[in-house]
Amino acid sequence: MSAEKMKGSKILLESLKKEGVTDIFGYPGGKVLHIYDDIYKSDIKHYLVRHEQAAAHAADGYARSTGKVGVCLATSGPGATNLVTGIATANMDSVPMVAFTGQVSSGDIGTDSFQEADIIGITMPVTKHNFLVKDVKDLALTIKKAFYIARTGRPGPVLVDLPVDVTVNKAIFNYPESIIIPSYKPTTKGSSRQIKNAIKMIREAKQPVVLAGGGVISANASEELREFISLTKMPVSSTLLGLGAYPYNDYYSLQMPGMHGTAFSNFAIQEADLLISIGMRFDDRITGKLDTFAPNAKVIHIDIDPAEIGKCIATVLPIVGDAKEVLKEMNAYLKEESIEAKEPWLKIIEKLKLDYPLTYKMDKNAISPQYVLEVLNELTNGDAFYTTEVGTHQMWAAQYLNHTQPRHFISSGGLGTMGFGFPAAMGVQVANPGKTVINIAGDGSFQMNIQELSTVSYYNIPVKNIILNNQWLGMVRQWQELFFEERYSSTNLEGMQPDFVKVAEAYGVLGLRATKPAEVREVLKRALSHNGPVVVDIRVVREENVFPMVPAGGAIDKMIGERGSI
């Protein structure tokens, strides 16, 4: 008896089940009607967002907080193009995601049909890979490939474009258990010879520093990193995407380096004679002026993507491999022959930390944004997921939240996407029911996806949005103050903002406000204890800047502080 044929839309959903997908984020339209008809009958939970960009960010947050592949869905044309910012965000930060887009019928492609867009061409530079499915017989295999590519090697987004006839036509459903793609074979195990050489270099170094990036977290290598540091006793600095890979409050932690990193981290890097970089790509926010970065250091670069090695910084010793696998092997060798702590170097680090702590002014009548984050540390005791929008609040969150766990600080690092945090928080909350999820927002960024208040209200997704409201586009304002002689062109939002409490209430969401320091703790307590979504409008010091700051293109040890040059 031959197997019964299945519609393409049904094959899609059955394939998602085979991949363990339980939740997807999307928005319907004409070319995905058959898919939505089968979603209606499916036990896969679909979250209807209010803009497709939010669907991509929600899938992103879902993926970053779990390590699973996030899934989003949109129709053809504008639905598909609205996903692009979210796909590009995921691509820059190496997030595993599969985005499905509707397309006009195969025979109409290229005819400028209604709501036709060449989403394959548009997303080619911002995806790890993309597919246009031309025959329903290829659909299941294509989805298997998409998930495999998204989650393996250096993770990234994959787009699958589905002409409407492919979702309507029928084929026998046969989902492969495994897959081999001859042209795609990521290297996960590092060279043992190179690893032994790395340990020799660490042993001989006098002033080493470890730089841990997002690759440590995506490889689930946080425990291996912590063991590596306990065995080598080296100071470790975490990039924005690597926050939580190593606990901020540990003796060996230098916290975050770079443009708004700690001064002691930047000074340590500049004085280092060896950098061991793990799963990071030396972007310009970390290095500043390239030819002044870590001038005395040899570089060991461990990364799963060989294209990153030597791209920005000359590498003495490359190790291509998965961070978890490489660190495991390094730790095994280190257990056979231990390394003594570099005590003189650690004394220097201790002094740098004492001399250059993070500081801010506290006013009894005005709320410092940094104070809000310190109160959140106390109230959550570190047991919370955080997302951020992009701007000054993002950098304060990186500096002042106590990052102790991997996958708990989720921010748009590479693309710097305003409007990311709120929908990403929705995805984090869906993936982690019962957990506290807090979005740290600015008043500018929050309005870029404010319509998602409707989504969290309808599904009762209990995300806590904390708006550090200074009525500016704060980060741009800071640059205008410091580098454009205080010409505040189009950044002052005073008198242009809505009443965020009333907006929240209009969507059926609890709205709260704090205008004085004495109100902050009680307002945050009330928000955290509320069994539903919340918007907290906190009126902070209007012209507070983020310090330290390395001017763009400058050396990372030439920083501006609260009182001038550091």
XYZ file of C-alpha atoms in Angstrom:
566
model
C 0.000 0.000 0.000
C 1.570 3.297 -1.081
C 1.942 6.201 1.388
C -0.644 8.953 1.199
C 0.472 12.225 -0.314
C 0.440 15.365 1.831
C 0.024 19.064 0.987
C 3.167 21.166 1.116
C 1.765 23.279 3.954
C 1.193 20.119 5.989
C 4.663 18.825 5.128
C 6.089 22.094 6.494
C 4.358 21.680 9.847
C 5.193 17.974 10.145
C 8.821 18.828 9.377
C 8.827 21.469 12.121
C 7.559 18.874 14.571
C 10.386 16.545 13.530
C 12.801 19.366 14.402
C 11.215 19.747 17.832
C 9.633 23.125 17.088
C 6.813 23.976 19.487
C 6.509 27.754 19.023
C 6.684 30.041 16.004
C 6.235 33.785 15.581
C 4.592 35.215 12.506
C 2.038 37.240 10.601
C -0.329 35.848 7.941
C -0.911 36.993 4.376
C -2.173 35.871 0.995
C 0.707 33.598 -0.004
C 0.850 31.720 3.294
C -2.877 31.132 3.728
C -2.551 27.368 3.258
C 0.202 27.262 5.883
C -1.947 29.242 8.317
C -4.885 26.963 7.636
C -2.771 24.010 8.734
C -1.372 25.961 11.704
C -5.021 26.417 12.793
C -5.318 22.629 12.977
C -1.830 22.047 14.427
C -0.585 21.782 18.018
C 2.370 24.046 17.192
C 1.789 27.319 19.041
C 1.747 30.353 16.760
C 2.238 33.823 18.231
C 0.640 36.542 16.134
C 2.920 39.580 16.349
C 1.858 43.024 15.154
C 4.780 43.558 12.770
C 6.941 40.992 11.007
C 10.170 42.570 12.297
C 9.022 41.619 15.784
C 8.521 38.005 14.663
C 12.174 37.777 13.650
C 13.403 39.378 16.885
C 11.156 37.129 18.968
C 12.556 34.058 17.200
C 16.023 35.494 17.844
C 15.399 35.920 21.582
C 13.909 32.433 21.740
C 17.053 31.026 20.132
C 19.631 32.966 22.152
C 18.057 32.088 25.489
C 17.791 28.355 24.733
C 20.298 27.434 22.036
C 17.409 26.031 19.983
C 16.609 27.212 16.460
C 14.079 30.074 16.501
C 11.382 30.078 13.813
C 9.487 32.957 12.199
C 7.024 33.127 9.325
C 5.784 35.903 7.029
C 4.004 36.286 3.752
C 5.538 37.428 0.455
C 6.585 40.944 -0.530
C 6.397 43.431 2.373
C 5.854 40.661 4.888
C 9.140 39.091 3.846
C 11.055 42.372 3.602
C 9.831 43.377 7.065
C 11.736 40.359 8.410
C 15.022 41.553 6.957
C 16.188 43.753 9.865
C 15.568 40.879 12.258
C 17.367 38.394 10.004
C 20.338 40.752 9.617
C 20.444 41.228 13.401
C 20.582 37.454 13.896
C 23.214 37.092 11.191
C 25.562 39.665 12.739
C 25.293 37.952 16.123
C 25.431 34.342 14.820
C 21.976 33.308 16.040
C 20.366 30.041 14.809
C 17.082 30.906 13.122
C 14.964 29.623 10.261
C 12.727 32.191 8.569
C 9.948 30.985 6.266
C 8.537 33.405 3.699
C 5.628 33.080 1.320
C 6.230 33.720 -2.359
C 4.104 34.171 -5.473
C 3.477 31.062 -7.572
C 6.537 29.556 -9.214
C 5.229 30.499 -12.662
C 4.739 34.144 -11.624
C 8.215 34.734 -10.194
C 9.884 37.522 -12.126
C 6.657 39.029 -13.469
C 6.270 41.754 -10.805
C 3.239 39.941 -9.524
C 1.290 41.441 -6.591
C 3.375 41.331 -3.383
C 6.342 39.781 -5.155
C 9.818 40.502 -3.811
C 13.106 38.768 -4.555
C 13.662 37.838 -0.924
C 16.372 35.352 -1.902
C 18.403 38.111 -3.521
C 17.594 40.593 -0.758
C 18.675 38.285 2.066
C 21.677 36.688 0.427
C 24.138 39.041 2.251
C 22.386 38.709 5.629
C 21.750 34.976 5.914
C 24.026 32.032 6.477
C 22.172 30.387 3.606
C 18.819 30.624 1.854
C 16.630 28.350 -0.257
C 13.904 28.858 -2.869
C 11.844 25.658 -2.921
C 10.698 24.940 -6.471
C 9.111 21.506 -6.042
C 7.059 20.203 -3.133
C 9.007 16.931 -3.399
C 12.098 18.843 -2.182
C 10.385 20.584 0.728
C 11.075 18.189 3.613
C 14.734 17.721 2.632
C 15.162 21.496 2.301
C 13.778 22.088 5.787
C 16.105 19.426 7.172
C 19.045 21.197 5.526
C 17.875 24.600 6.801
C 17.785 23.545 10.446
C 21.085 21.661 10.141
C 22.864 24.657 8.642
C 21.311 27.109 11.114
C 22.410 25.249 14.252
C 25.775 23.760 13.276
C 29.203 25.330 12.830
C 28.950 29.062 13.364
C 25.186 29.396 13.898
C 23.177 31.764 11.747
C 19.838 32.477 10.100
C 18.587 30.469 7.123
C 15.661 31.612 4.973
C 13.318 29.241 3.135
C 11.166 30.894 0.443
C 7.954 29.023 -0.353
C 6.037 29.740 -3.576
C 2.347 29.328 -2.900
C 2.014 26.392 -5.305
C 4.631 24.483 -3.301
C 2.418 24.828 -0.215
C -0.633 23.630 -2.158
C 0.861 20.770 -4.192
C 1.184 17.294 -2.681
C 4.017 14.845 -2.141
C 4.802 11.861 0.035
C 6.185 13.064 3.376
C 9.550 11.522 4.093
C 11.689 13.358 6.619
C 15.347 12.275 6.712
C 16.745 11.223 10.091
C 20.177 12.640 9.280
C 21.817 14.618 6.558
C 25.183 15.063 4.915
C 25.945 18.168 2.881
C 29.236 17.465 1.082
C 30.098 21.155 0.636
C 29.423 22.033 4.269
C 31.584 20.408 6.924
C 32.366 22.711 9.873
C 35.513 21.928 11.824
C 34.633 21.384 15.466
C 37.735 19.659 16.858
C 40.788 21.845 17.150
C 44.281 20.754 16.157
C 45.897 18.953 19.118
C 49.293 20.241 18.024
C 48.051 23.823 18.036
C 46.342 23.327 21.382
C 49.589 22.056 22.931
C 51.412 25.034 21.463
C 48.787 27.351 22.966
C 49.338 25.888 26.415
C 53.075 26.357 26.004
C 52.497 30.037 25.134
C 50.199 30.471 28.148
C 52.790 28.864 30.382
C 55.521 31.219 29.141
C 53.395 34.407 29.213
C 53.809 36.875 32.034
C 50.736 39.042 31.484
C 48.023 37.050 29.660
C 44.380 38.082 29.183
C 41.489 35.930 27.967
C 38.855 37.529 25.696
C 35.604 35.552 25.730
C 32.967 36.243 23.087
C 29.531 35.110 22.026
C 31.039 31.956 20.534
C 31.610 30.641 24.059
C 27.910 30.973 24.805
C 26.651 29.624 21.483
C 28.921 26.584 21.955
C 27.554 26.086 25.489
C 31.146 26.313 26.684
C 30.668 28.499 29.753
C 31.470 25.675 32.192
C 34.594 24.769 30.219
C 35.678 28.435 30.239
C 35.233 28.642 34.009
C 37.309 25.496 34.460
C 39.940 26.883 32.065
C 40.241 30.058 34.153
C 40.400 28.101 37.411
C 43.247 26.014 35.964
C 45.216 28.920 34.471
C 44.269 31.761 36.869
C 44.201 34.330 34.081
C 42.094 37.505 33.999
C 39.178 37.261 31.583
C 37.216 39.947 29.787
C 33.825 39.268 28.140
C 32.546 41.027 25.031
C 28.976 42.369 24.899
C 27.748 39.118 23.355
C 29.873 37.078 25.747
C 28.439 38.598 28.947
C 27.493 35.812 31.324
C 30.006 33.372 29.875
C 32.127 34.161 32.941
C 30.671 35.656 36.154
C 31.101 39.415 36.411
C 31.648 39.340 40.161
C 34.514 36.818 40.100
C 38.057 37.771 41.119
C 39.461 37.022 37.647
C 36.756 38.939 35.755
C 37.698 42.147 33.977
C 34.057 42.594 32.928
C 33.598 44.138 29.435
C 36.327 45.693 27.234
C 36.091 48.230 24.447
C 34.337 51.506 23.698
C 32.216 51.482 26.862
C 34.064 48.732 28.679
C 35.725 49.087 32.037
C 38.922 51.128 32.100
C 40.715 48.331 33.956
C 39.813 45.868 31.214
C 41.116 48.153 28.480
C 44.331 48.922 30.353
C 44.898 45.215 31.026
C 44.530 44.391 27.326
C 46.954 47.141 26.377
C 49.532 45.841 28.876
C 49.053 42.167 28.042
C 51.772 40.100 26.416
C 49.340 37.367 25.335
C 45.655 37.449 24.312
C 43.696 34.214 24.206
C 40.555 35.133 22.261
C 37.763 32.568 22.272
C 34.703 32.873 20.028
C 35.015 36.606 19.373
C 35.758 38.536 16.219
C 37.706 41.657 17.273
C 35.064 44.102 16.062
C 35.796 47.807 16.099
C 33.867 48.415 19.336
C 36.396 46.137 21.056
C 39.639 47.086 19.359
C 39.313 50.815 18.676
C 42.161 51.855 16.389
C 43.518 48.546 15.140
C 47.205 49.418 14.983
C 47.178 50.531 18.623
C 45.304 47.525 20.004
C 47.186 45.280 22.444
C 50.555 46.461 21.080
C 52.659 44.029 23.116
C 50.490 40.944 22.832
C 50.790 37.797 20.815
C 47.326 36.523 19.853
C 45.898 33.019 20.102
C 42.557 32.995 18.280
C 40.111 30.131 18.852
C 37.053 30.256 16.578
C 34.800 27.860 14.722
C 34.770 30.151 11.689
C 38.189 30.188 9.960
C 37.180 33.366 8.114
C 37.346 35.315 11.405
C 40.943 34.385 12.161
C 43.331 37.105 11.078
C 40.486 39.214 9.643
C 41.095 42.202 11.919
C 44.016 41.305 14.181
C 47.155 39.373 13.249
C 47.098 35.951 14.879
C 50.225 34.126 15.987
C 48.432 30.877 16.764
C 45.051 30.032 15.141
C 42.884 27.200 16.431
C 39.842 26.472 14.292
C 37.237 24.604 16.261
C 34.212 24.663 18.506
C 34.952 26.554 21.737
C 33.588 23.745 23.907
C 35.653 21.053 22.198
C 38.852 23.122 22.203
C 38.503 24.183 25.847
C 37.789 20.590 26.891
C 41.028 19.433 25.314
C 42.996 22.349 26.748
C 41.616 21.637 30.226
C 42.575 17.971 29.920
C 46.201 18.912 29.184
C 46.229 21.520 31.951
C 45.082 18.953 34.511
C 48.115 16.831 33.646
C 50.518 19.711 34.295
C 49.233 22.736 36.167
C 50.159 26.366 35.549
C 51.194 28.604 38.413
C 49.300 31.867 38.878
C 51.050 34.927 37.446
C 50.992 36.699 40.802
C 52.778 39.939 39.790
C 50.294 40.341 36.914
C 47.309 39.648 39.144
C 48.581 42.322 41.573
C 48.667 44.802 38.678
C 45.094 43.835 37.770
C 43.989 44.308 41.376
C 45.452 47.817 41.387
C 43.832 48.685 38.044
C 40.458 47.643 39.451
C 40.984 49.769 42.553
C 42.185 52.782 40.569
C 39.544 52.713 37.804
C 36.174 51.453 39.096
C 32.886 52.221 37.362
C 31.379 55.298 39.017
C 28.387 57.576 38.652
C 26.875 60.531 40.482
C 23.947 59.935 42.805
C 21.450 62.745 43.335
C 18.725 62.477 45.965
C 16.293 64.345 43.718
C 17.020 62.790 40.305
C 17.174 59.147 39.228
C 20.490 57.917 37.899
C 19.939 55.155 35.313
C 22.800 53.170 36.800
C 21.012 53.168 40.173
C 17.939 51.569 38.590
C 20.080 48.690 37.320
C 21.744 48.222 40.694
C 18.312 47.990 42.351
C 17.290 45.382 39.754
C 20.407 43.380 40.681
C 19.284 43.385 44.291
C 15.636 42.574 43.612
C 16.280 39.729 41.175
C 19.421 38.424 42.878
C 20.721 37.692 39.384
C 17.872 35.287 38.610
C 16.445 37.017 35.537
C 16.816 37.125 31.787
C 17.596 40.565 30.397
C 17.153 41.918 26.910
C 18.024 45.432 25.800
C 17.201 47.862 23.092
C 20.179 49.818 21.694
C 21.666 53.008 23.075
C 22.937 54.398 26.370
C 20.641 52.146 28.407
C 22.174 49.123 26.630
C 25.674 50.091 27.697
C 24.608 50.851 31.288
C 22.930 47.433 31.366
C 26.177 45.842 30.161
C 28.170 47.741 32.795
C 25.952 47.611 35.875
C 23.901 44.410 35.706
C 25.612 41.519 37.435
C 26.087 39.016 34.604
C 26.583 35.570 36.078
C 24.837 33.125 33.740
C 25.177 32.448 30.005
C 22.179 33.103 27.714
C 20.720 35.552 30.268
C 21.843 38.840 28.648
C 20.475 39.226 25.135
C 21.299 42.313 23.096
C 21.834 43.327 19.490
C 25.611 43.636 19.384
C 26.730 43.601 15.767
C 23.908 45.382 13.962
C 22.878 47.557 16.914
C 19.172 47.296 16.155
C 16.913 49.749 17.974
C 13.578 48.074 18.649
C 15.198 44.674 19.230
C 14.767 44.275 22.970
C 11.000 44.181 23.462
C 10.115 41.544 20.841
C 13.269 39.587 21.745
C 12.031 39.572 25.339
C 8.737 38.083 24.114
C 10.651 35.220 22.545
C 12.757 34.722 25.682
C 9.615 34.622 27.823
C 7.840 32.123 25.544
C 10.915 29.890 25.661
C 11.315 30.260 29.420
C 7.853 30.278 31.003
C 7.811 31.084 34.686
C 11.105 32.968 34.541
C 11.565 36.697 35.069
C 12.273 38.458 31.762
C 13.184 42.146 31.810
C 13.661 44.395 28.807
C 15.900 47.401 29.526
C 14.746 50.072 27.077
C 15.289 53.656 26.116
C 12.339 55.878 25.297
C 13.519 56.172 21.682
C 14.111 52.471 21.052
C 10.971 51.286 22.805
C 8.730 53.094 20.333
C 10.229 51.221 17.383
C 8.234 48.103 18.255
C 5.788 49.503 20.803
C 2.887 47.860 18.937
C 3.934 44.539 20.478
C 2.199 45.655 23.675
C -0.845 44.240 21.923
C 0.888 40.854 21.559
C 2.040 40.585 25.189
C -1.354 41.754 26.383
C -3.326 39.214 24.334
C -1.107 36.225 25.222
C -0.317 37.525 28.748
C 3.413 37.271 28.107
C 4.669 38.780 31.383
C 7.663 40.746 30.078
C 8.750 43.655 32.277
C 9.729 46.674 30.160
C 11.872 49.114 32.122
C 12.164 52.368 30.134
C 15.093 54.543 31.230
C 13.383 57.649 29.921
C 15.663 60.637 29.371
C 13.585 62.111 26.533
C 16.565 61.997 24.203
C 17.999 59.713 21.600
C 20.631 59.420 24.273
C 23.634 57.798 22.622
C 23.468 60.068 19.575
C 23.009 63.033 21.914
C 26.165 62.010 23.789
C 28.179 61.996 20.568
C 26.718 65.389 19.611
C 27.729 66.776 23.004
C 31.273 65.416 22.891
C 32.152 65.622 19.199
C 29.686 68.033 17.510
C 29.922 71.039 19.858
C 26.517 70.359 21.427
C 24.552 70.781 18.217
C 21.656 68.510 19.157
C 20.244 67.889 15.725
C 17.006 65.845 15.859
C 17.749 64.038 19.096
C 15.750 65.998 21.681
C 12.457 64.163 22.226
C 11.181 66.431 25.017
C 7.540 67.212 24.370
C 7.433 64.622 21.557
C 6.954 61.483 23.631
C 3.675 59.776 24.513
C 2.608 59.091 28.067
C 4.009 55.547 28.295
C 1.785 54.678 31.256
C -1.350 55.617 29.350
C -0.119 53.822 26.222
C 0.443 50.657 28.255
C -2.990 50.948 29.831
C -4.593 51.441 26.415
C -3.225 48.014 25.438
C -4.417 46.459 28.703
C -0.902 46.383 30.183
C 0.042 47.612 33.654
C 1.815 50.987 33.453
C 3.927 52.389 36.282
C 6.105 55.450 36.686
C 8.938 56.628 38.940
C 10.157 60.225 38.932
C 12.230 60.283 42.156
C 14.943 57.970 43.489
C 12.802 57.166 46.526
C 10.126 55.694 44.241
C 12.352 53.370 42.215
C 12.555 50.358 44.515
C 8.832 50.131 45.240
C 7.863 50.618 41.597
C 10.261 47.892 40.472
C 9.046 45.556 43.208
C 5.481 46.065 42.050
C 6.465 45.433 38.431
C 8.354 42.238 39.242
C 5.533 40.868 41.371
C 2.820 41.549 38.771
C 1.575 38.429 36.997
C 1.506 39.959 33.543
C 3.301 42.372 31.225
C 4.371 45.737 32.599
C 5.727 49.027 31.296
C 7.706 51.064 33.818
C 8.452 54.634 32.803
C 11.439 55.792 34.857
C 12.339 59.439 34.391
C 16.125 59.463 34.654
C 18.693 62.270 34.629
C 18.263 63.727 31.168
C 21.861 64.344 30.177
C 23.610 61.438 31.850
C 26.364 60.025 29.616
C 27.909 56.560 29.426
C 31.485 56.485 30.693
C 34.164 55.360 30.159
C 34.096 56.067 26.448
C 36.716 55.431 23.791
C 36.167 57.948 20.960
C 35.509 56.214 17.637
C 38.747 55.227 15.959
C 40.805 55.917 19.086
C 43.095 53.683 21.109
C 41.242 51.812 23.846
C 43.519 53.146 26.599
C 42.694 56.755 25.635
C 39.334 57.011 27.324
C 36.995 59.811 28.324
C 35.654 59.548 31.849
C 33.162 61.441 33.944
C 35.835 63.981 34.858
C 37.652 64.131 31.516
C 40.470 62.035 30.113
C 41.348 58.873 31.984
